[in-house]
Short mmCIF file of N, CA and C in Angstrom, two decimals:
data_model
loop_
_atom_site.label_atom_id
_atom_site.label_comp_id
_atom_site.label_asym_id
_atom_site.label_seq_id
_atom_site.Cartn_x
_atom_site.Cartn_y
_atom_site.Cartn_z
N UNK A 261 17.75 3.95 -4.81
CA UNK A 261 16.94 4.47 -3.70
C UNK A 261 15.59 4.97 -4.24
N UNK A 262 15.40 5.59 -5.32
CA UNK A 262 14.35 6.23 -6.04
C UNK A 262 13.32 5.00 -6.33
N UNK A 263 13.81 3.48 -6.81
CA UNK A 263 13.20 3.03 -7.01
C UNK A 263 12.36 1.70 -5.71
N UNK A 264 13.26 2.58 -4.38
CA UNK A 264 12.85 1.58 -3.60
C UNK A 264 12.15 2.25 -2.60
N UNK A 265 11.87 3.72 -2.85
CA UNK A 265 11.22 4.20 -1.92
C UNK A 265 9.68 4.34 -3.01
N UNK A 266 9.63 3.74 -4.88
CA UNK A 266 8.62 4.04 -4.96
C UNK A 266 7.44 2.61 -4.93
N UNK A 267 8.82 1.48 -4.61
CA UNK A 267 8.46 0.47 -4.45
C UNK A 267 7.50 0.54 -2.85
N UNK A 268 7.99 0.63 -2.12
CA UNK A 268 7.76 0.92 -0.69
C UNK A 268 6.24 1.67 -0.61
N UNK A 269 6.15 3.00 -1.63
CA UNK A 269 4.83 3.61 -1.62
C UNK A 269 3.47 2.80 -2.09
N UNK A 270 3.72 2.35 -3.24
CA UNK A 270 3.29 1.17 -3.87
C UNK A 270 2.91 0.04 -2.43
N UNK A 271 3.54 -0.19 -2.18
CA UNK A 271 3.31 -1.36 -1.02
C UNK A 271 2.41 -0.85 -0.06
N UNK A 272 3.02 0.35 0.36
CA UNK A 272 1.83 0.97 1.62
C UNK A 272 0.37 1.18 0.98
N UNK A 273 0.39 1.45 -0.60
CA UNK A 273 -0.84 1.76 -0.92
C UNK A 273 -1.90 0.62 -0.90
N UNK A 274 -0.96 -0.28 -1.23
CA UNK A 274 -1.88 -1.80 -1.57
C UNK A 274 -1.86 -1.96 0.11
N UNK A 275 -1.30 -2.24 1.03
CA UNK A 275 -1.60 -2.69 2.28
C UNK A 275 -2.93 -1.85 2.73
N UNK A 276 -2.65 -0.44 2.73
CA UNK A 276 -3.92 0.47 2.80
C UNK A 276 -5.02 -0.34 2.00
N UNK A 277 -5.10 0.07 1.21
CA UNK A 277 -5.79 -0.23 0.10
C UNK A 277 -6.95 -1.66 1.02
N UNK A 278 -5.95 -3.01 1.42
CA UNK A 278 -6.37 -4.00 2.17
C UNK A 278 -7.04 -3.37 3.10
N UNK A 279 -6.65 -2.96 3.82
CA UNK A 279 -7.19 -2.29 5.22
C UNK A 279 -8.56 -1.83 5.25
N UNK A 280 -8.57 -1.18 3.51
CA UNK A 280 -10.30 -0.37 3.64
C UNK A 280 -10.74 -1.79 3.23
N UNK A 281 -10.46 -2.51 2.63
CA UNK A 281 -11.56 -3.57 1.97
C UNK A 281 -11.47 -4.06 3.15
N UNK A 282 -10.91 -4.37 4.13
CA UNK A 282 -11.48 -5.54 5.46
C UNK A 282 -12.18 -4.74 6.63
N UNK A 283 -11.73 -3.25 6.20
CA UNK A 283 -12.98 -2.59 6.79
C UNK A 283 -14.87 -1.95 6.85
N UNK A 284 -13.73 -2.05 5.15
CA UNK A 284 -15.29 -2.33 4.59
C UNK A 284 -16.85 -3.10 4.73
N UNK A 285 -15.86 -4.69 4.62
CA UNK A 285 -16.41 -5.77 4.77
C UNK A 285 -17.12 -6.36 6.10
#
């Protein structure tokens, strides 16, 4: 569980992460 909720954070960060660059852009 530890490693799938830090998997999961990881994921939201990079999706975020997307979000500013296509907002950016």
């Amino acid at each position: 569980m530890s490693v799938n909720h830090q998997q999961l954070k990881c994921y939201t960060s990079k999706k975020s992460r997307a979000i500013a660059v296509v907002r950016k852009t």
